[in-house]
mmCIF file of N, CA and C in Angstrom:
data_model
loop_
_atom_site.group_PDB
_atom_site.id
_atom_site.type_symbol
_atom_site.label_atom_id
_atom_site.label_comp_id
_atom_site.label_asym_id
_atom_site.label_seq_id
_atom_site.Cartn_x
_atom_site.Cartn_y
_atom_site.Cartn_z
ATOM 1 N N MET G 776 -159.732 68.288 3.872
ATOM 2 C CA MET G 776 -160.358 68.150 5.158
ATOM 3 C C MET G 776 -161.547 67.194 5.111
ATOM 4 N N LEU G 777 -161.908 66.756 3.923
ATOM 5 C CA LEU G 777 -163.048 65.873 3.777
ATOM 6 C C LEU G 777 -162.888 64.615 4.611
ATOM 7 N N PHE G 778 -161.670 64.047 4.635
ATOM 8 C CA PHE G 778 -161.445 62.826 5.393
ATOM 9 C C PHE G 778 -161.605 63.067 6.891
ATOM 10 N N ALA G 779 -161.349 64.274 7.315
ATOM 11 C CA ALA G 779 -161.433 64.569 8.736
ATOM 12 C C ALA G 779 -162.880 64.595 9.230
ATOM 13 N N ILE G 780 -163.828 64.863 8.337
ATOM 14 C CA ILE G 780 -165.207 64.980 8.792
ATOM 15 C C ILE G 780 -166.094 63.819 8.367
ATOM 16 N N ARG G 781 -165.689 63.063 7.365
ATOM 17 C CA ARG G 781 -166.505 61.941 6.894
ATOM 18 C C ARG G 781 -165.648 60.691 6.850
ATOM 19 N N THR G 782 -165.899 59.735 7.709
ATOM 20 C CA THR G 782 -165.067 58.536 7.740
ATOM 21 C C THR G 782 -165.260 57.676 6.505
ATOM 22 N N GLU G 783 -166.404 57.790 5.829
ATOM 23 C CA GLU G 783 -166.631 56.992 4.622
ATOM 24 C C GLU G 783 -166.117 57.699 3.373
ATOM 25 N N ALA G 784 -165.300 58.725 3.563
ATOM 26 C CA ALA G 784 -164.860 59.549 2.446
ATOM 27 C C ALA G 784 -163.771 58.900 1.604
ATOM 28 N N SER G 785 -163.296 57.726 1.948
ATOM 29 C CA SER G 785 -162.302 57.048 1.133
ATOM 30 C C SER G 785 -163.013 56.436 -0.073
ATOM 31 N N VAL G 786 -163.420 57.306 -1.002
ATOM 32 C CA VAL G 786 -164.274 56.895 -2.107
ATOM 33 C C VAL G 786 -163.564 55.942 -3.061
ATOM 34 N N LEU G 787 -162.255 55.957 -3.054
ATOM 35 C CA LEU G 787 -161.524 55.014 -3.900
ATOM 36 C C LEU G 787 -161.643 53.604 -3.347
ATOM 37 N N GLN G 788 -162.166 53.494 -2.165
ATOM 38 C CA GLN G 788 -162.443 52.235 -1.499
ATOM 39 C C GLN G 788 -161.187 51.378 -1.308
ATOM 40 N N MET G 789 -160.069 52.059 -1.087
ATOM 41 C CA MET G 789 -158.827 51.355 -0.793
ATOM 42 C C MET G 789 -158.745 51.069 0.702
ATOM 43 N N LEU G 790 -159.503 51.826 1.482
ATOM 44 C CA LEU G 790 -159.533 51.649 2.933
ATOM 45 C C LEU G 790 -160.976 51.456 3.375
ATOM 46 N N ASP G 791 -161.180 50.767 4.483
ATOM 47 C CA ASP G 791 -162.518 50.599 5.028
ATOM 48 C C ASP G 791 -162.920 51.779 5.900
ATOM 49 N N SER G 792 -161.988 52.696 6.116
ATOM 50 C CA SER G 792 -162.250 53.838 6.991
ATOM 51 C C SER G 792 -161.469 55.038 6.471
ATOM 52 N N SER G 793 -161.380 56.071 7.280
ATOM 53 C CA SER G 793 -160.619 57.257 6.879
ATOM 54 C C SER G 793 -159.128 56.908 6.820
ATOM 55 N N PRO G 794 -158.332 57.657 6.058
ATOM 56 C CA PRO G 794 -156.884 57.400 6.018
ATOM 57 C C PRO G 794 -156.227 57.476 7.403
ATOM 58 N N GLN G 795 -156.703 58.394 8.241
ATOM 59 C CA GLN G 795 -156.122 58.494 9.579
ATOM 60 C C GLN G 795 -156.326 57.195 10.351
ATOM 61 N N THR G 796 -157.553 56.667 10.334
ATOM 62 C CA THR G 796 -157.873 55.445 11.082
ATOM 63 C C THR G 796 -157.312 54.200 10.424
ATOM 64 N N GLY G 797 -157.437 54.099 9.102
ATOM 65 C CA GLY G 797 -157.069 52.875 8.407
ATOM 66 C C GLY G 797 -155.615 52.766 8.006
ATOM 67 N N MET G 798 -154.901 53.899 7.955
ATOM 68 C CA MET G 798 -153.518 53.852 7.487
ATOM 69 C C MET G 798 -152.553 54.497 8.481
ATOM 70 N N HIS G 799 -152.773 55.773 8.835
ATOM 71 C CA HIS G 799 -151.816 56.480 9.685
ATOM 72 C C HIS G 799 -151.724 55.894 11.090
ATOM 73 N N ASP G 800 -152.876 55.676 11.730
ATOM 74 C CA ASP G 800 -152.855 55.172 13.109
ATOM 75 C C ASP G 800 -152.134 53.825 13.235
ATOM 76 N N PRO G 801 -152.375 52.842 12.330
ATOM 77 C CA PRO G 801 -151.633 51.577 12.446
ATOM 78 C C PRO G 801 -150.120 51.743 12.247
ATOM 79 N N ILE G 802 -149.717 52.639 11.365
ATOM 80 C CA ILE G 802 -148.280 52.878 11.148
ATOM 81 C C ILE G 802 -147.667 53.492 12.402
ATOM 82 N N ILE G 803 -148.339 54.485 12.956
ATOM 83 C CA ILE G 803 -147.846 55.138 14.172
ATOM 84 C C ILE G 803 -147.758 54.130 15.317
ATOM 85 N N LYS G 804 -148.788 53.299 15.473
ATOM 86 C CA LYS G 804 -148.776 52.275 16.531
ATOM 87 C C LYS G 804 -147.621 51.300 16.330
ATOM 88 N N TYR G 805 -147.408 50.855 15.091
ATOM 89 C CA TYR G 805 -146.306 49.937 14.779
ATOM 90 C C TYR G 805 -144.971 50.549 15.211
ATOM 91 N N LEU G 806 -144.755 51.806 14.861
ATOM 92 C CA LEU G 806 -143.494 52.463 15.206
ATOM 93 C C LEU G 806 -143.363 52.668 16.712
ATOM 94 N N GLU G 807 -144.418 53.158 17.349
ATOM 95 C CA GLU G 807 -144.349 53.415 18.790
ATOM 96 C C GLU G 807 -144.204 52.122 19.594
ATOM 97 N N ASP G 808 -144.767 51.006 19.108
ATOM 98 C CA ASP G 808 -144.578 49.711 19.771
ATOM 99 C C ASP G 808 -143.115 49.286 19.756
ATOM 100 N N ARG G 809 -142.339 49.853 18.856
ATOM 101 C CA ARG G 809 -140.910 49.546 18.737
ATOM 102 C C ARG G 809 -140.042 50.680 19.283
ATOM 103 N N ASN G 810 -140.638 51.472 20.163
ATOM 104 C CA ASN G 810 -139.942 52.570 20.853
ATOM 105 C C ASN G 810 -139.444 53.664 19.917
ATOM 106 N N VAL G 811 -140.094 53.843 18.788
ATOM 107 C CA VAL G 811 -139.749 54.936 17.881
ATOM 108 C C VAL G 811 -140.454 56.189 18.376
ATOM 109 N N LYS G 812 -139.732 57.285 18.450
ATOM 110 C CA LYS G 812 -140.307 58.564 18.863
ATOM 111 C C LYS G 812 -140.466 59.419 17.616
ATOM 112 N N ILE G 813 -141.671 59.887 17.392
ATOM 113 C CA ILE G 813 -141.970 60.712 16.219
ATOM 114 C C ILE G 813 -141.993 62.173 16.660
ATOM 115 N N HIS G 814 -141.178 63.001 16.018
ATOM 116 C CA HIS G 814 -141.098 64.426 16.349
ATOM 117 C C HIS G 814 -141.768 65.211 15.228
ATOM 118 N N LEU G 815 -142.917 65.782 15.527
ATOM 119 C CA LEU G 815 -143.615 66.623 14.566
ATOM 120 C C LEU G 815 -143.575 68.071 15.047
ATOM 121 N N ARG G 816 -143.717 68.975 14.122
ATOM 122 C CA ARG G 816 -143.755 70.409 14.436
ATOM 123 C C ARG G 816 -142.515 70.863 15.203
ATOM 124 N N ASN G 817 -141.372 70.319 14.830
ATOM 125 C CA ASN G 817 -140.081 70.743 15.375
ATOM 126 C C ASN G 817 -139.282 71.324 14.221
ATOM 127 N N ALA G 818 -139.050 72.598 14.263
ATOM 128 C CA ALA G 818 -138.335 73.251 13.166
ATOM 129 C C ALA G 818 -136.914 72.713 13.048
ATOM 130 N N PHE G 819 -136.532 72.389 11.837
ATOM 131 C CA PHE G 819 -135.192 71.892 11.533
ATOM 132 C C PHE G 819 -134.263 73.084 11.399
ATOM 133 N N ARG G 820 -133.106 73.035 12.043
ATOM 134 C CA ARG G 820 -132.174 74.167 12.025
ATOM 135 C C ARG G 820 -130.814 73.844 11.424
ATOM 136 N N GLY G 821 -130.483 72.574 11.235
ATOM 137 C CA GLY G 821 -129.192 72.264 10.634
ATOM 138 C C GLY G 821 -128.753 70.835 10.906
ATOM 139 N N ILE G 822 -127.760 70.394 10.118
ATOM 140 C CA ILE G 822 -127.197 69.054 10.223
ATOM 141 C C ILE G 822 -125.764 69.170 10.726
ATOM 142 N N LEU G 823 -125.418 68.392 11.733
ATOM 143 C CA LEU G 823 -124.033 68.305 12.197
ATOM 144 C C LEU G 823 -123.489 66.972 11.713
ATOM 145 N N TYR G 824 -122.315 66.967 11.116
ATOM 146 C CA TYR G 824 -121.795 65.761 10.471
ATOM 147 C C TYR G 824 -120.279 65.717 10.558
ATOM 148 N N ASN G 825 -119.739 64.513 10.363
ATOM 149 C CA ASN G 825 -118.289 64.304 10.302
ATOM 150 C C ASN G 825 -117.877 64.254 8.840
ATOM 151 N N THR G 826 -116.621 64.608 8.583
ATOM 152 C CA THR G 826 -116.089 64.529 7.218
ATOM 153 C C THR G 826 -114.843 63.647 7.204
ATOM 154 N N ASN G 827 -114.511 63.138 6.015
ATOM 155 C CA ASN G 827 -113.282 62.354 5.881
ATOM 156 C C ASN G 827 -112.126 63.283 5.517
ATOM 157 N N HIS G 828 -110.950 62.721 5.235
ATOM 158 C CA HIS G 828 -109.762 63.527 4.939
ATOM 159 C C HIS G 828 -109.900 64.341 3.655
ATOM 160 N N GLU G 829 -110.857 63.964 2.776
ATOM 161 C CA GLU G 829 -111.091 64.718 1.536
ATOM 162 C C GLU G 829 -112.145 65.812 1.724
ATOM 163 N N GLY G 830 -112.696 65.903 2.923
ATOM 164 C CA GLY G 830 -113.707 66.913 3.188
ATOM 165 C C GLY G 830 -115.122 66.480 2.841
ATOM 166 N N LYS G 831 -115.274 65.213 2.423
ATOM 167 C CA LYS G 831 -116.614 64.719 2.101
ATOM 168 C C LYS G 831 -117.327 64.311 3.385
ATOM 169 N N SER G 832 -118.623 64.610 3.425
ATOM 170 C CA SER G 832 -119.406 64.219 4.597
ATOM 171 C C SER G 832 -119.546 62.705 4.610
ATOM 172 N N ILE G 833 -119.317 62.119 5.774
ATOM 173 C CA ILE G 833 -119.378 60.652 5.845
ATOM 174 C C ILE G 833 -120.420 60.146 6.826
ATOM 175 N N ARG G 834 -120.805 60.981 7.805
ATOM 176 C CA ARG G 834 -121.757 60.494 8.798
ATOM 177 C C ARG G 834 -122.451 61.661 9.464
ATOM 178 N N VAL G 835 -123.780 61.609 9.477
ATOM 179 C CA VAL G 835 -124.547 62.612 10.205
ATOM 180 C C VAL G 835 -124.460 62.261 11.681
ATOM 181 N N VAL G 836 -124.053 63.220 12.481
ATOM 182 C CA VAL G 836 -123.876 63.014 13.913
ATOM 183 C C VAL G 836 -125.146 63.393 14.664
ATOM 184 N N SER G 837 -125.708 64.545 14.330
ATOM 185 C CA SER G 837 -126.919 65.006 14.992
ATOM 186 C C SER G 837 -127.565 66.092 14.139
ATOM 187 N N ILE G 838 -128.734 66.519 14.563
ATOM 188 C CA ILE G 838 -129.390 67.635 13.888
ATOM 189 C C ILE G 838 -129.752 68.677 14.935
ATOM 190 N N LYS G 839 -129.920 69.903 14.475
ATOM 191 C CA LYS G 839 -130.340 70.986 15.359
ATOM 192 C C LYS G 839 -131.822 71.226 15.112
ATOM 193 N N MET G 840 -132.572 71.327 16.217
ATOM 194 C CA MET G 840 -134.016 71.477 16.114
ATOM 195 C C MET G 840 -134.517 72.565 17.041
ATOM 196 N N GLY G 841 -135.664 73.119 16.690
ATOM 197 C CA GLY G 841 -136.373 74.042 17.565
ATOM 198 C C GLY G 841 -135.810 75.451 17.549
ATOM 199 N N PRO G 842 -136.495 76.346 18.229
ATOM 200 C CA PRO G 842 -136.094 77.756 18.235
ATOM 201 C C PRO G 842 -134.741 77.997 18.905
ATOM 202 N N LYS G 843 -134.341 77.097 19.823
ATOM 203 C CA LYS G 843 -133.056 77.255 20.517
ATOM 204 C C LYS G 843 -131.923 76.504 19.813
ATOM 205 N N LYS G 844 -132.224 75.942 18.646
ATOM 206 C CA LYS G 844 -131.237 75.154 17.885
ATOM 207 C C LYS G 844 -130.619 74.059 18.750
ATOM 208 N N GLU G 845 -131.495 73.379 19.474
ATOM 209 C CA GLU G 845 -131.074 72.301 20.369
ATOM 210 C C GLU G 845 -130.515 71.133 19.558
ATOM 211 N N GLU G 846 -129.342 70.650 19.954
ATOM 212 C CA GLU G 846 -128.726 69.527 19.244
ATOM 213 C C GLU G 846 -129.328 68.218 19.746
ATOM 214 N N ARG G 847 -129.790 67.393 18.797
ATOM 215 C CA ARG G 847 -130.380 66.094 19.150
ATOM 216 C C ARG G 847 -129.739 65.002 18.323
ATOM 217 N N ARG G 848 -129.518 63.867 18.969
ATOM 218 C CA ARG G 848 -128.932 62.702 18.296
ATOM 219 C C ARG G 848 -130.007 61.644 18.105
ATOM 220 N N PHE G 849 -129.984 61.008 16.934
ATOM 221 C CA PHE G 849 -130.959 59.980 16.596
ATOM 222 C C PHE G 849 -130.252 58.799 15.948
ATOM 223 N N ASP G 850 -130.866 57.629 16.023
ATOM 224 C CA ASP G 850 -130.346 56.467 15.298
ATOM 225 C C ASP G 850 -130.573 56.641 13.805
ATOM 226 N N ALA G 851 -131.708 57.227 13.456
ATOM 227 C CA ALA G 851 -132.041 57.467 12.044
ATOM 228 C C ALA G 851 -132.938 58.684 11.969
ATOM 229 N N VAL G 852 -132.835 59.401 10.871
ATOM 230 C CA VAL G 852 -133.662 60.582 10.639
ATOM 231 C C VAL G 852 -134.305 60.446 9.271
ATOM 232 N N VAL G 853 -135.617 60.615 9.216
ATOM 233 C CA VAL G 853 -136.342 60.603 7.948
ATOM 234 C C VAL G 853 -136.819 62.024 7.705
ATOM 235 N N CYS G 854 -136.443 62.562 6.571
ATOM 236 C CA CYS G 854 -136.784 63.935 6.238
ATOM 237 C C CYS G 854 -137.541 63.913 4.907
ATOM 238 N N ALA G 855 -138.839 64.098 4.935
ATOM 239 C CA ALA G 855 -139.657 64.049 3.720
ATOM 240 C C ALA G 855 -139.846 65.468 3.195
ATOM 241 N N LEU G 856 -139.137 65.782 2.119
ATOM 242 C CA LEU G 856 -139.159 67.138 1.568
ATOM 243 C C LEU G 856 -139.330 67.106 0.054
ATOM 244 N N ASP G 857 -139.796 68.215 -0.491
ATOM 245 C CA ASP G 857 -139.814 68.362 -1.933
ATOM 246 C C ASP G 857 -138.402 68.752 -2.395
ATOM 247 N N VAL G 858 -138.194 68.832 -3.686
ATOM 248 C CA VAL G 858 -136.847 69.114 -4.218
ATOM 249 C C VAL G 858 -136.306 70.449 -3.723
ATOM 250 N N PRO G 859 -137.048 71.558 -3.826
ATOM 251 C CA PRO G 859 -136.498 72.818 -3.306
ATOM 252 C C PRO G 859 -136.202 72.751 -1.806
ATOM 253 N N GLY G 860 -137.010 72.008 -1.056
ATOM 254 C CA GLY G 860 -136.788 71.885 0.378
ATOM 255 C C GLY G 860 -135.500 71.164 0.705
ATOM 256 N N ILE G 861 -135.235 70.040 0.039
ATOM 257 C CA ILE G 861 -134.005 69.287 0.316
ATOM 258 C C ILE G 861 -132.778 70.076 -0.133
ATOM 259 N N GLN G 862 -132.929 70.855 -1.195
ATOM 260 C CA GLN G 862 -131.805 71.681 -1.651
ATOM 261 C C GLN G 862 -131.450 72.749 -0.617
ATOM 262 N N LYS G 863 -132.427 73.242 0.123
ATOM 263 C CA LYS G 863 -132.175 74.238 1.170
ATOM 264 C C LYS G 863 -131.568 73.605 2.420
ATOM 265 N N VAL G 864 -131.950 72.372 2.706
ATOM 266 C CA VAL G 864 -131.560 71.705 3.950
ATOM 267 C C VAL G 864 -130.139 71.146 3.913
ATOM 268 N N LEU G 865 -129.732 70.607 2.769
ATOM 269 C CA LEU G 865 -128.415 69.952 2.706
ATOM 270 C C LEU G 865 -127.275 70.950 2.857
ATOM 271 N N PRO G 866 -126.300 70.635 3.698
ATOM 272 C CA PRO G 866 -125.129 71.507 3.829
ATOM 273 C C PRO G 866 -124.332 71.557 2.514
ATOM 274 N N GLU G 867 -123.663 72.637 2.291
ATOM 275 C CA GLU G 867 -122.870 72.834 1.060
ATOM 276 C C GLU G 867 -121.823 71.735 0.889
ATOM 277 N N ASP G 868 -121.232 71.274 1.998
ATOM 278 C CA ASP G 868 -120.204 70.226 1.916
ATOM 279 C C ASP G 868 -120.736 68.925 1.323
ATOM 280 N N PHE G 869 -122.023 68.661 1.461
ATOM 281 C CA PHE G 869 -122.600 67.434 0.918
ATOM 282 C C PHE G 869 -122.488 67.390 -0.601
ATOM 283 N N ARG G 870 -122.377 68.538 -1.233
ATOM 284 C CA ARG G 870 -122.323 68.601 -2.700
ATOM 285 C C ARG G 870 -121.020 68.034 -3.255
ATOM 286 N N LYS G 871 -120.044 67.787 -2.389
ATOM 287 C CA LYS G 871 -118.801 67.158 -2.844
ATOM 288 C C LYS G 871 -119.039 65.711 -3.257
ATOM 289 N N ASP G 872 -120.109 65.128 -2.779
ATOM 290 C CA ASP G 872 -120.496 63.762 -3.140
ATOM 291 C C ASP G 872 -121.446 63.854 -4.330
ATOM 292 N N GLN G 873 -121.137 63.133 -5.404
ATOM 293 C CA GLN G 873 -121.920 63.208 -6.636
ATOM 294 C C GLN G 873 -123.396 62.883 -6.418
ATOM 295 N N MET G 874 -123.679 61.945 -5.514
ATOM 296 C CA MET G 874 -125.073 61.582 -5.256
ATOM 297 C C MET G 874 -125.870 62.795 -4.783
ATOM 298 N N PHE G 875 -125.303 63.570 -3.874
ATOM 299 C CA PHE G 875 -125.994 64.757 -3.378
ATOM 300 C C PHE G 875 -125.968 65.887 -4.405
ATOM 301 N N GLU G 876 -124.893 65.994 -5.158
ATOM 302 C CA GLU G 876 -124.809 67.026 -6.202
ATOM 303 C C GLU G 876 -125.922 66.836 -7.227
ATOM 304 N N ASN G 877 -126.262 65.583 -7.506
ATOM 305 C CA ASN G 877 -127.322 65.306 -8.487
ATOM 306 C C ASN G 877 -128.674 65.856 -8.047
ATOM 307 N N ILE G 878 -128.865 66.015 -6.751
ATOM 308 C CA ILE G 878 -130.126 66.581 -6.261
ATOM 309 C C ILE G 878 -130.306 68.005 -6.778
ATOM 310 N N TYR G 879 -129.211 68.716 -6.943
ATOM 311 C CA TYR G 879 -129.284 70.104 -7.397
ATOM 312 C C TYR G 879 -129.503 70.195 -8.912
ATOM 313 N N LYS G 880 -129.438 69.067 -9.593
ATOM 314 C CA LYS G 880 -129.697 69.033 -11.035
ATOM 315 C C LYS G 880 -131.152 68.674 -11.339
ATOM 316 N N LEU G 881 -131.896 68.297 -10.309
ATOM 317 C CA LEU G 881 -133.294 67.927 -10.506
ATOM 318 C C LEU G 881 -134.126 69.159 -10.840
ATOM 319 N N ASP G 882 -135.082 68.962 -11.711
ATOM 320 C CA ASP G 882 -135.988 70.029 -12.096
ATOM 321 C C ASP G 882 -137.371 69.678 -11.575
ATOM 322 N N THR G 883 -138.144 70.656 -11.250
ATOM 323 C CA THR G 883 -139.489 70.391 -10.745
ATOM 324 C C THR G 883 -140.528 70.960 -11.696
ATOM 325 N N ALA G 884 -141.721 70.471 -11.582
ATOM 326 C CA ALA G 884 -142.829 70.968 -12.391
ATOM 327 C C ALA G 884 -143.813 71.679 -11.475
ATOM 328 N N PRO G 885 -144.377 72.771 -11.951
ATOM 329 C CA PRO G 885 -145.379 73.442 -11.112
ATOM 330 C C PRO G 885 -146.617 72.559 -10.970
ATOM 331 N N ILE G 886 -147.234 72.639 -9.839
ATOM 332 C CA ILE G 886 -148.428 71.841 -9.571
ATOM 333 C C ILE G 886 -149.612 72.785 -9.409
ATOM 334 N N ALA G 887 -150.647 72.513 -10.143
ATOM 335 C CA ALA G 887 -151.874 73.300 -10.023
ATOM 336 C C ALA G 887 -152.963 72.390 -9.479
ATOM 337 N N SER G 888 -153.726 72.898 -8.576
ATOM 338 C CA SER G 888 -154.844 72.099 -8.068
ATOM 339 C C SER G 888 -156.109 72.938 -8.142
ATOM 340 N N VAL G 889 -157.192 72.253 -8.397
ATOM 341 C CA VAL G 889 -158.490 72.906 -8.492
ATOM 342 C C VAL G 889 -159.372 72.325 -7.405
ATOM 343 N N HIS G 890 -159.992 73.170 -6.640
ATOM 344 C CA HIS G 890 -160.874 72.729 -5.560
ATOM 345 C C HIS G 890 -162.301 73.132 -5.914
ATOM 346 N N LEU G 891 -163.167 72.142 -5.976
ATOM 347 C CA LEU G 891 -164.571 72.393 -6.270
ATOM 348 C C LEU G 891 -165.399 72.210 -5.020
ATOM 349 N N GLN G 892 -166.362 73.059 -4.845
ATOM 350 C CA GLN G 892 -167.276 72.923 -3.716
ATOM 351 C C GLN G 892 -168.677 72.723 -4.258
ATOM 352 N N PHE G 893 -169.360 71.736 -3.722
ATOM 353 C CA PHE G 893 -170.723 71.442 -4.127
ATOM 354 C C PHE G 893 -171.659 71.734 -2.969
ATOM 355 N N ASP G 894 -172.902 72.062 -3.290
ATOM 356 C CA ASP G 894 -173.856 72.332 -2.220
ATOM 357 C C ASP G 894 -174.591 71.070 -1.775
ATOM 358 N N VAL G 895 -174.219 69.916 -2.353
ATOM 359 C CA VAL G 895 -174.772 68.622 -1.936
ATOM 360 C C VAL G 895 -173.624 67.625 -1.826
ATOM 361 N N TRP G 896 -173.845 66.533 -1.086
ATOM 362 C CA TRP G 896 -172.843 65.486 -0.955
ATOM 363 C C TRP G 896 -172.779 64.705 -2.258
ATOM 364 N N VAL G 897 -171.590 64.582 -2.857
ATOM 365 C CA VAL G 897 -171.415 63.907 -4.138
ATOM 366 C C VAL G 897 -170.610 62.632 -3.905
ATOM 367 N N THR G 898 -171.267 61.477 -4.058
ATOM 368 C CA THR G 898 -170.588 60.208 -3.851
ATOM 369 C C THR G 898 -171.428 59.080 -4.420
ATOM 370 N N LYS G 899 -170.792 57.934 -4.665
ATOM 371 C CA LYS G 899 -171.501 56.769 -5.117
ATOM 372 C C LYS G 899 -171.790 55.813 -3.963
ATOM 373 N N LEU G 900 -171.439 56.215 -2.754
ATOM 374 C CA LEU G 900 -171.552 55.312 -1.613
ATOM 375 C C LEU G 900 -172.973 54.821 -1.369
ATOM 376 N N ASN G 901 -173.941 55.640 -1.614
ATOM 377 C CA ASN G 901 -175.323 55.258 -1.347
ATOM 378 C C ASN G 901 -176.079 54.825 -2.612
ATOM 379 N N SER G 902 -175.364 54.620 -3.716
ATOM 380 C CA SER G 902 -176.041 54.268 -4.953
ATOM 381 C C SER G 902 -176.464 52.808 -4.924
ATOM 382 N N LYS G 903 -177.435 52.447 -5.742
ATOM 383 C CA LYS G 903 -177.936 51.080 -5.803
ATOM 384 C C LYS G 903 -176.953 50.156 -6.535
ATOM 385 N N GLU G 904 -176.051 50.753 -7.330
ATOM 386 C CA GLU G 904 -175.053 49.962 -8.071
ATOM 387 C C GLU G 904 -174.080 49.263 -7.141
ATOM 388 N N ARG G 905 -173.863 49.817 -6.000
ATOM 389 C CA ARG G 905 -172.853 49.323 -5.053
ATOM 390 C C ARG G 905 -173.309 48.113 -4.358
#
Protein backbone atom coordinates (compact mmCIF):
# COMPACT_ATOMS: atom_id res chain seq x y z
CA MET A 1 0.00 0.00 0.00
CA LEU A 2 3.04 2.25 0.18
CA PHE A 3 2.66 3.24 -3.47
CA ALA A 4 -0.93 4.22 -2.85
CA ILE A 5 -0.02 6.83 -0.26
CA ARG A 6 3.39 8.12 -1.39
CA THR A 7 3.86 8.99 -5.05
CA GLU A 8 7.64 9.19 -4.62
CA ALA A 9 7.69 5.64 -3.27
CA SER A 10 9.17 4.17 -6.46
CA VAL A 11 12.53 3.99 -4.69
CA LEU A 12 14.05 1.86 -7.41
CA GLN A 13 13.67 5.00 -9.50
CA MET A 14 12.39 3.10 -12.52
CA LEU A 15 9.39 5.43 -12.66
CA ASP A 16 9.07 9.17 -12.10
CA SER A 17 5.84 8.58 -10.20
CA SER A 18 3.81 5.84 -8.55
CA PRO A 19 3.31 2.59 -10.52
CA GLN A 20 -0.38 3.41 -10.91
CA THR A 21 0.36 6.81 -12.50
CA GLY A 22 3.54 5.94 -14.38
CA MET A 23 2.75 2.44 -15.59
CA HIS A 24 -0.83 1.19 -15.08
CA ASP A 25 -2.73 4.31 -16.19
CA PRO A 26 -0.85 4.63 -19.54
CA ILE A 27 -1.42 0.93 -20.30
CA ILE A 28 -5.12 1.20 -19.48
CA LYS A 29 -5.43 4.36 -21.61
CA TYR A 30 -3.63 2.66 -24.52
CA LEU A 31 -6.04 -0.28 -24.39
CA GLU A 32 -9.19 1.80 -23.91
CA ASP A 33 -8.18 4.09 -26.81
CA ARG A 34 -8.37 0.94 -28.94
CA ASN A 35 -11.85 0.01 -27.67
CA VAL A 36 -10.57 -2.71 -25.34
CA LYS A 37 -12.93 -3.37 -22.43
CA ILE A 38 -11.25 -4.47 -19.22
CA HIS A 39 -13.38 -6.66 -16.93
CA LEU A 40 -12.18 -6.70 -13.34
CA ARG A 41 -13.82 -8.32 -10.33
CA ASN A 42 -15.88 -10.67 -12.50
CA ALA A 43 -15.77 -14.19 -11.17
CA PHE A 44 -14.75 -16.76 -13.77
CA ARG A 45 -17.15 -19.71 -13.97
CA GLY A 46 -16.02 -21.79 -16.94
CA ILE A 47 -14.77 -22.07 -20.52
CA LEU A 48 -17.02 -23.03 -23.44
CA TYR A 49 -15.07 -24.46 -26.37
CA ASN A 50 -15.32 -26.48 -29.58
CA THR A 51 -13.55 -29.81 -30.09
CA ASN A 52 -12.28 -31.61 -33.17
CA HIS A 53 -13.13 -35.20 -34.21
CA GLU A 54 -10.48 -36.52 -31.76
CA GLY A 55 -12.08 -34.69 -28.85
CA LYS A 56 -9.25 -32.17 -28.53
CA SER A 57 -10.22 -28.60 -27.75
CA ILE A 58 -9.57 -26.42 -30.76
CA ARG A 59 -11.21 -23.06 -30.07
CA VAL A 60 -12.52 -21.21 -27.06
CA VAL A 61 -15.98 -19.94 -27.95
CA SER A 62 -16.88 -18.02 -24.80
CA ILE A 63 -16.45 -17.93 -21.06
CA LYS A 64 -18.96 -17.92 -18.23
CA MET A 65 -18.69 -15.05 -15.78
CA GLY A 66 -20.38 -13.68 -12.70
CA PRO A 67 -22.78 -15.16 -10.17
CA LYS A 68 -25.36 -15.98 -12.88
CA LYS A 69 -22.75 -17.77 -15.03
CA GLU A 70 -23.50 -15.35 -17.85
CA GLU A 71 -21.98 -16.44 -21.15
CA ARG A 72 -19.77 -13.78 -22.76
CA ARG A 73 -17.90 -13.81 -26.05
CA PHE A 74 -14.59 -12.03 -26.54
CA ASP A 75 -12.04 -11.62 -29.33
CA ALA A 76 -9.31 -12.51 -26.84
CA VAL A 77 -9.12 -13.41 -23.17
CA VAL A 78 -6.09 -12.86 -20.95
CA CYS A 79 -6.12 -14.88 -17.77
CA ALA A 80 -3.21 -14.14 -15.40
CA LEU A 81 -3.05 -16.97 -12.88
CA ASP A 82 -0.54 -18.85 -10.80
CA VAL A 83 0.09 -22.55 -11.53
CA PRO A 84 -2.53 -23.95 -9.11
CA GLY A 85 -5.04 -21.40 -10.43
CA ILE A 86 -4.61 -22.34 -14.09
CA GLN A 87 -4.79 -26.03 -13.18
CA LYS A 88 -8.22 -25.40 -11.60
CA VAL A 89 -9.51 -23.30 -14.50
CA LEU A 90 -8.61 -25.49 -17.49
CA PRO A 91 -11.28 -27.99 -18.53
CA GLU A 92 -10.32 -31.67 -18.30
CA ASP A 93 -10.61 -32.04 -22.10
CA PHE A 94 -7.73 -29.58 -22.57
CA ARG A 95 -5.37 -32.18 -21.07
CA LYS A 96 -5.65 -34.21 -24.28
CA ASP A 97 -3.28 -31.64 -25.79
CA GLN A 98 0.30 -32.18 -24.60
CA MET A 99 0.90 -28.44 -24.23
CA PHE A 100 -1.87 -28.17 -21.64
CA GLU A 101 -0.98 -31.50 -20.02
CA ASN A 102 2.50 -30.10 -19.32
CA ILE A 103 0.91 -27.44 -17.12
CA TYR A 104 -0.07 -30.19 -14.69
CA LYS A 105 3.56 -31.31 -14.48
CA LEU A 106 4.75 -27.92 -13.26
CA ASP A 107 5.90 -27.69 -9.68
CA THR A 108 5.68 -24.58 -7.56
CA ALA A 109 7.79 -23.24 -4.74
CA PRO A 110 6.35 -21.78 -1.57
CA ILE A 111 6.76 -18.04 -1.27
CA ALA A 112 7.50 -16.39 2.03
CA SER A 113 7.37 -12.67 2.50
CA VAL A 114 8.45 -10.56 5.42
CA HIS A 115 6.84 -7.21 6.10
CA LEU A 116 8.72 -4.72 8.24
CA GLN A 117 7.19 -1.64 9.75
CA PHE A 118 9.29 1.32 10.79
CA ASP A 119 8.25 4.22 12.97
CA VAL A 120 10.05 6.66 10.63
CA TRP A 121 10.13 7.13 6.84
CA VAL A 122 13.07 5.11 5.45
CA THR A 123 14.33 6.26 2.05
CA LYS A 124 17.29 7.77 0.24
CA LEU A 125 15.10 10.27 -1.59
CA ASN A 126 16.06 13.20 0.60
CA SER A 127 19.72 12.28 1.05
CA LYS A 128 22.52 14.61 -0.06
CA GLU A 129 24.03 11.80 -2.18
CA ARG A 130 21.17 12.04 -4.65
